[in-house]
Every structure is written in C-alpha cells, then in structure tokens.
Amino acid sequence: MPTLRDIAIDGLSHMQESGQLRVAVDEEARAILRGWMLAQRQGGPPAPQAVPPPPVQPGPESPQQADMQGVEEKLAYLRERAQQWKAARALGTLRDTMVFATGNPHARLMLVGEAPGYDEERLQEPFVGKAGQKLNQILAAMGLKREEVYISNVCKFRPAMGDNQGTANRAPNDAEIAACLPLILAEIRAIRPGCIICLGGTSAKGLLGSNASVSALRGQWHECQGIPVRVTYHPSYLLRNESLSAKRAVWEDMLAAMEHLQLPISAKQRSYFLPA
C-alpha cells in the first residue's frame, strides 16, 4: 500500500519532470521532502532529520498567506492524485467516480465519514444526500455553516454492488479502506484541524485502526497523527433511530468538540435533547 512518502516522492518527481522546480512549503516540510528525495535516489531509508532546511527565500506574500496558499496547493494536488489513485482502482470493487472533499481547507473542525453513496457520487460532493441534510442540521445547531468546516470520507469512491446497483449503497470493506487511507491521512496532515469527528464506525476503523463499536469508542478522546479525534454515530443512524437518547448521544459528542475548540455554547445548546 502506498505511503505518504510514496505520494510525496511520486508527485515531486512528476513536477520536476514537467519542468516545475518550485513549490510553496514551510522549512520543516522542505527538509523532510528533501531528505525523502535524496534517500529515494540513493536507495536508502528516509532520514529527513539529517538534512538541514535550506534558507527561505523572501516572497511578496506574508507567512500567513504563504501557509494558506500551501494548504490549498496540497489539497489540489491530493485531489488530482486521488482521481487516478492506483491502489483503489486496482481493487476492482469501487466505482469509477472519485468524490474528494468539501468545505474550508483552513477549518478548525474536520468531519470524516465512510464513503460516497448514490447522491454523493452523482453530485461529486460528500454528504449531500439525506445523511448530509441531517449533518447540516447538526452543524446549524452548533452554530456552524457547512462552508466553515471540512468534510471528507475515508474512502474516495462509492463501493460497487454489481451492474444493477441503482441507488443501493454499502460500507467500504477493509481492503477498500486501506487502499484510500493514505489520501485521507494526507488531507489531515495538510489541514491540521483543531479536532476531527469520525462519523461512524468505518471512519473510526480507518483513522484509529479500531474494530470497536461506536458506542465503545464515543465519549472519549482519541488521536490520529497528533490530532484529537472524537467518534460519534453516522448521521444516517439518526435517520433510522430518532429516539431522544440517540440524538442526545450524538449531541454530547458535538458539545465535546465545541468545548475543545472553545466555541461559544449557550445554556439552550447544552440542554438540547435532554428529557423534559
């Protein structure tokens, strides 16, 4: 399975062959990438710590502007790579249309689901069907707009179910999760959100490597690549289970994320879905 190092080396080599010799990265990333490239040429293991970062050339933009440009460039590159992602294509169990991500690349809150379904494949955007409408309602209750957060999936392609699939969907299996995992991990490294919410057990399996149930994982903080992670039920769960207890469970996870991000929380918000 391709690693993040493989993604970076392949992309840099392709850019170099195409005549592009400059890319916007910070000092730390530049040192790591340079170490990877040198190790690749020499056939040895990566040792980025042994390569001192080169001097930074002054540019017209401020450091903040350069960083913002860097995130957007990284995501644009990842989107392009995902479109032709060989590890996923080689499985033969995923459909052809790639659905990448949506939202603010500089968001403090990142939400990760399992895979695109019929509506997502049709519109090429994650969480746009009934589950997406439920997610929009949850975000609105948090005082957030869809455009203010970053929404993605562990698997970038709709899992296939035969020629007569129609509108039917299924969760990605372990091989499909593993094939696409480097992409979502690279997204997380590019965005570096304040926290991540895993929407459902499939997302948690990918980011946390856990086969535990959502009920066993929720209510506590986990970690993925140094980013705090909260696990909650997928919005589709609330479409099937409209009990007050189910709604409150999801809402408590959202409140925990709001507290972690130091978002304002009113007394009314804290009381949502509590028994009368």
Short mmCIF file of C-alpha atoms in Angstrom, two decimals:
data_model
loop_
_atom_site.label_atom_id
_atom_site.label_comp_id
_atom_site.label_asym_id
_atom_site.label_seq_id
_atom_site.Cartn_x
_atom_site.Cartn_y
_atom_site.Cartn_z
CA MET A 1 0.00 0.00 0.00
CA PRO A 2 1.43 3.41 -0.94
CA THR A 3 2.68 5.50 1.97
CA LEU A 4 2.62 9.27 2.40
CA ARG A 5 6.30 9.25 1.48
CA ASP A 6 5.45 7.44 -1.78
CA ILE A 7 2.76 10.02 -2.57
CA ALA A 8 5.13 12.92 -1.99
CA ILE A 9 8.05 11.45 -3.92
CA ASP A 10 5.88 10.47 -6.86
CA GLY A 11 4.34 13.93 -7.01
CA LEU A 12 7.63 15.80 -6.69
CA SER A 13 9.23 13.64 -9.34
CA HIS A 14 6.31 14.24 -11.69
CA MET A 15 6.51 18.01 -11.10
CA GLN A 16 10.26 18.02 -11.71
CA GLU A 17 9.89 16.06 -14.94
CA SER A 18 7.24 18.55 -16.06
CA GLY A 19 9.63 21.44 -15.51
CA GLN A 20 8.14 22.78 -12.27
CA LEU A 21 11.06 23.45 -9.95
CA ARG A 22 9.40 25.48 -7.18
CA VAL A 23 6.62 24.62 -4.72
CA ALA A 24 5.40 26.53 -1.65
CA VAL A 25 6.28 24.63 1.55
CA ASP A 26 7.49 25.65 5.01
CA GLU A 27 11.00 24.97 6.32
CA GLU A 28 10.15 21.77 8.17
CA ALA A 29 8.29 20.25 5.23
CA ARG A 30 11.08 21.28 2.86
CA ALA A 31 13.68 19.47 4.98
CA ILE A 32 11.57 16.32 5.17
CA LEU A 33 10.82 16.27 1.45
CA ARG A 34 14.45 16.90 0.55
CA GLY A 35 15.50 14.01 2.79
CA TRP A 36 12.95 11.72 1.18
CA MET A 37 14.06 12.61 -2.33
CA LEU A 38 17.76 12.09 -1.53
CA ALA A 39 17.03 8.77 0.16
CA GLN A 40 14.97 7.66 -2.83
CA ARG A 41 17.84 8.40 -5.23
CA GLN A 42 20.38 6.63 -3.00
CA GLY A 43 18.10 3.65 -2.33
CA GLY A 44 18.29 4.07 1.41
CA PRO A 45 15.80 4.79 4.21
CA PRO A 46 14.41 8.31 4.68
CA ALA A 47 16.45 10.49 7.04
CA PRO A 48 14.98 13.99 6.88
CA GLN A 49 16.45 14.96 10.21
CA ALA A 50 19.94 14.66 8.73
CA VAL A 51 19.24 17.29 6.08
CA PRO A 52 19.29 20.90 7.31
CA PRO A 53 16.50 23.09 5.94
CA PRO A 54 17.62 25.40 3.12
CA PRO A 55 17.29 29.15 3.61
CA VAL A 56 13.84 30.58 2.99
CA GLN A 57 13.66 32.93 0.04
CA PRO A 58 11.64 36.07 0.78
CA GLY A 59 8.45 36.42 -1.24
CA PRO A 60 5.74 39.02 -1.80
CA GLU A 61 3.21 37.28 0.44
CA SER A 62 3.13 37.26 4.24
CA PRO A 63 3.90 33.98 6.11
CA GLN A 64 0.17 33.54 6.75
CA GLN A 65 -0.67 34.00 3.07
CA ALA A 66 2.06 31.58 2.05
CA ASP A 67 0.75 28.98 4.50
CA MET A 68 -2.81 29.38 3.21
CA GLN A 69 -1.61 29.00 -0.35
CA GLY A 70 0.35 25.92 0.66
CA VAL A 71 -2.70 24.16 2.14
CA GLU A 72 -4.79 24.82 -0.93
CA GLU A 73 -1.99 23.62 -3.21
CA LYS A 74 -1.57 20.45 -1.18
CA LEU A 75 -5.28 19.67 -1.36
CA ALA A 76 -5.40 20.42 -5.09
CA TYR A 77 -2.51 18.02 -5.59
CA LEU A 78 -4.18 15.34 -3.45
CA ARG A 79 -7.42 15.72 -5.38
CA GLU A 80 -5.54 15.19 -8.63
CA ARG A 81 -3.74 12.14 -7.24
CA ALA A 82 -6.97 10.68 -5.86
CA GLN A 83 -8.55 10.84 -9.30
CA GLN A 84 -6.02 8.31 -10.58
CA TRP A 85 -5.30 6.50 -7.30
CA LYS A 86 -3.93 3.14 -8.45
CA ALA A 87 -4.36 1.33 -5.14
CA ALA A 88 -8.11 1.95 -5.24
CA ARG A 89 -8.53 1.38 -8.97
CA ALA A 90 -6.68 -1.93 -8.82
CA LEU A 91 -9.18 -3.46 -6.38
CA GLY A 92 -11.97 -3.64 -8.95
CA THR A 93 -14.58 -3.28 -6.19
CA LEU A 94 -15.00 0.50 -6.25
CA ARG A 95 -16.88 2.56 -8.80
CA ASP A 96 -15.11 4.98 -11.13
CA THR A 97 -16.25 8.42 -9.91
CA MET A 98 -13.94 9.96 -7.32
CA VAL A 99 -15.55 12.11 -4.61
CA PHE A 100 -12.92 14.12 -2.76
CA ALA A 101 -13.98 16.60 -0.06
CA THR A 102 -15.78 19.88 0.55
CA GLY A 103 -15.61 22.87 2.85
CA ASN A 104 -13.00 25.18 4.29
CA PRO A 105 -9.38 23.96 3.91
CA HIS A 106 -8.44 26.08 6.92
CA ALA A 107 -11.24 24.75 9.12
CA ARG A 108 -10.69 24.02 12.79
CA LEU A 109 -13.24 21.20 12.65
CA MET A 110 -12.89 18.26 10.26
CA LEU A 111 -15.61 15.64 9.84
CA VAL A 112 -14.79 12.28 8.26
CA GLY A 113 -17.38 9.79 7.02
CA GLU A 114 -17.08 6.40 5.37
CA ALA A 115 -17.59 6.64 1.59
CA PRO A 116 -19.72 8.40 -1.01
CA GLY A 117 -23.18 6.99 -1.72
CA TYR A 118 -25.52 7.38 -4.67
CA ASP A 119 -26.23 11.10 -4.17
CA GLU A 120 -22.61 11.90 -3.39
CA GLU A 121 -21.39 10.10 -6.49
CA ARG A 122 -23.99 11.88 -8.62
CA LEU A 123 -23.11 15.36 -7.30
CA GLN A 124 -19.43 14.56 -6.60
CA GLU A 125 -19.54 16.02 -3.10
CA PRO A 126 -19.59 14.22 0.27
CA PHE A 127 -22.68 14.25 2.49
CA VAL A 128 -25.25 15.73 0.11
CA GLY A 129 -28.00 13.09 0.48
CA LYS A 130 -30.36 12.58 3.40
CA ALA A 131 -27.48 11.89 5.78
CA GLY A 132 -25.85 15.09 4.56
CA GLN A 133 -29.02 17.05 5.28
CA LYS A 134 -29.02 15.64 8.81
CA LEU A 135 -25.35 16.63 9.18
CA ASN A 136 -26.19 20.16 8.04
CA GLN A 137 -28.85 20.34 10.76
CA ILE A 138 -26.33 19.21 13.38
CA LEU A 139 -23.82 21.82 12.24
CA ALA A 140 -26.50 24.52 12.33
CA ALA A 141 -27.33 23.54 15.92
CA MET A 142 -23.63 24.01 16.70
CA GLY A 143 -23.76 27.49 15.22
CA LEU A 144 -21.67 26.46 12.21
CA LYS A 145 -22.22 26.54 8.48
CA ARG A 146 -21.24 23.71 6.19
CA GLU A 147 -18.80 26.06 4.45
CA GLU A 148 -16.95 26.69 7.72
CA VAL A 149 -15.92 23.07 8.33
CA TYR A 150 -14.05 20.49 6.24
CA ILE A 151 -15.94 17.33 5.27
CA SER A 152 -14.34 14.25 3.74
CA ASN A 153 -14.54 10.44 3.65
CA VAL A 154 -12.12 7.63 4.42
CA CYS A 155 -12.90 6.03 1.04
CA LYS A 156 -12.99 8.31 -2.01
CA PHE A 157 -15.06 6.03 -4.26
CA ARG A 158 -18.54 4.55 -3.91
CA PRO A 159 -18.28 0.83 -3.15
CA ALA A 160 -19.69 -1.21 -6.01
CA MET A 161 -22.53 -3.74 -5.73
CA GLY A 162 -22.83 -5.12 -9.25
CA ASP A 163 -24.31 -3.94 -12.53
CA ASN A 164 -27.80 -3.31 -11.13
CA GLN A 165 -26.71 -1.36 -8.07
CA GLY A 166 -29.06 1.56 -8.64
CA THR A 167 -29.30 3.73 -5.53
CA ALA A 168 -28.12 0.99 -3.14
CA ASN A 169 -25.00 1.66 -1.05
CA ARG A 170 -22.68 -0.33 1.17
CA ALA A 171 -19.86 0.47 3.57
CA PRO A 172 -16.30 0.02 2.26
CA ASN A 173 -14.53 -3.16 3.34
CA ASP A 174 -11.11 -3.34 4.99
CA ALA A 175 -9.21 -3.56 1.69
CA GLU A 176 -11.04 -0.54 0.29
CA ILE A 177 -10.39 1.46 3.46
CA ALA A 178 -6.69 0.56 3.38
CA ALA A 179 -6.37 1.46 -0.31
CA CYS A 180 -7.67 5.00 0.24
CA LEU A 181 -6.25 5.58 3.72
CA PRO A 182 -3.07 7.41 2.61
CA LEU A 183 -5.24 10.05 0.95
CA ILE A 184 -7.32 10.97 3.99
CA LEU A 185 -4.22 10.89 6.21
CA ALA A 186 -2.53 13.29 3.80
CA GLU A 187 -5.60 15.56 3.96
CA ILE A 188 -5.36 15.63 7.75
CA ARG A 189 -1.66 16.50 7.59
CA ALA A 190 -2.39 19.32 5.16
CA ILE A 191 -5.26 20.84 7.11
CA ARG A 192 -4.12 20.20 10.70
CA PRO A 193 -7.58 20.88 12.17
CA GLY A 194 -8.19 21.54 15.84
CA CYS A 195 -10.07 18.27 16.08
CA ILE A 196 -11.67 15.57 13.96
CA ILE A 197 -15.08 13.95 14.33
CA CYS A 198 -15.34 10.41 12.97
CA LEU A 199 -18.86 9.89 11.68
CA GLY A 200 -19.49 6.20 12.16
CA GLY A 201 -17.53 3.04 12.81
CA THR A 202 -16.00 2.78 9.33
CA SER A 203 -14.38 6.19 9.72
CA ALA A 204 -13.08 5.22 13.15
CA LYS A 205 -11.70 1.95 11.79
CA GLY A 206 -9.72 3.87 9.18
CA LEU A 207 -8.38 6.72 11.31
CA LEU A 208 -7.96 4.86 14.60
CA GLY A 209 -7.38 1.31 13.37
CA SER A 210 -10.06 0.08 15.75
CA ASN A 211 -12.77 -2.52 15.18
CA ALA A 212 -14.59 -1.45 18.33
CA SER A 213 -18.19 -0.29 18.08
CA VAL A 214 -19.10 3.38 18.00
CA SER A 215 -20.78 3.02 21.40
CA ALA A 216 -17.49 1.71 22.83
CA LEU A 217 -15.38 4.46 21.23
CA ARG A 218 -17.57 7.52 21.76
CA GLY A 219 -17.48 9.64 24.91
CA GLN A 220 -13.68 9.90 24.98
CA TRP A 221 -10.86 11.49 23.01
CA HIS A 222 -8.62 9.52 20.67
CA GLU A 223 -5.79 10.66 18.40
CA CYS A 224 -4.83 10.45 14.74
CA GLN A 225 -1.50 11.92 13.62
CA GLY A 226 -1.43 14.11 16.71
CA ILE A 227 -4.95 15.48 16.14
CA PRO A 228 -7.66 14.89 18.80
CA VAL A 229 -10.43 12.66 17.46
CA ARG A 230 -13.99 12.20 18.70
CA VAL A 231 -16.11 9.28 17.46
CA THR A 232 -19.87 9.55 17.07
CA TYR A 233 -22.68 7.87 15.19
CA HIS A 234 -23.07 8.44 11.45
CA PRO A 235 -25.90 10.87 10.60
CA SER A 236 -27.69 8.01 8.82
CA TYR A 237 -28.01 6.34 12.24
CA LEU A 238 -30.22 9.22 13.34
CA LEU A 239 -32.37 8.71 10.25
CA ARG A 240 -33.04 5.15 11.44
CA ASN A 241 -33.17 5.87 15.15
CA GLU A 242 -34.99 9.06 16.10
CA SER A 243 -35.03 8.37 19.83
CA LEU A 244 -34.16 11.19 22.20
CA SER A 245 -31.28 9.14 23.65
CA ALA A 246 -29.68 8.64 20.21
CA LYS A 247 -29.93 12.32 19.39
CA ARG A 248 -28.50 13.26 22.80
CA ALA A 249 -25.56 10.86 22.37
CA VAL A 250 -24.54 12.49 19.10
CA TRP A 251 -25.10 15.94 20.52
CA GLU A 252 -22.87 15.24 23.53
CA ASP A 253 -20.06 14.35 21.14
CA MET A 254 -20.62 17.59 19.26
CA LEU A 255 -20.62 19.55 22.51
CA ALA A 256 -17.28 17.95 23.41
CA ALA A 257 -15.84 19.11 20.08
CA MET A 258 -17.24 22.61 20.61
CA GLU A 259 -15.68 22.78 24.07
CA HIS A 260 -12.33 21.57 22.72
CA LEU A 261 -12.41 24.25 20.01
CA GLN A 262 -13.58 26.85 22.55
CA LEU A 263 -16.66 27.65 20.53
CA PRO A 264 -19.43 29.55 22.35
CA ILE A 265 -22.06 27.25 23.89
CA SER A 266 -25.33 28.64 25.22
CA ALA A 267 -27.41 27.15 28.00
CA LYS A 268 -30.03 26.30 25.39
CA GLN A 269 -27.50 24.38 23.32
CA ARG A 270 -26.34 22.41 26.36
CA SER A 271 -29.92 21.34 27.05
CA TYR A 272 -30.72 20.03 23.56
CA PHE A 273 -32.34 16.56 23.58
CA LEU A 274 -32.42 16.20 27.35
CA PRO A 275 -35.54 14.60 28.82
CA ALA A 276 -38.14 17.17 29.81
#
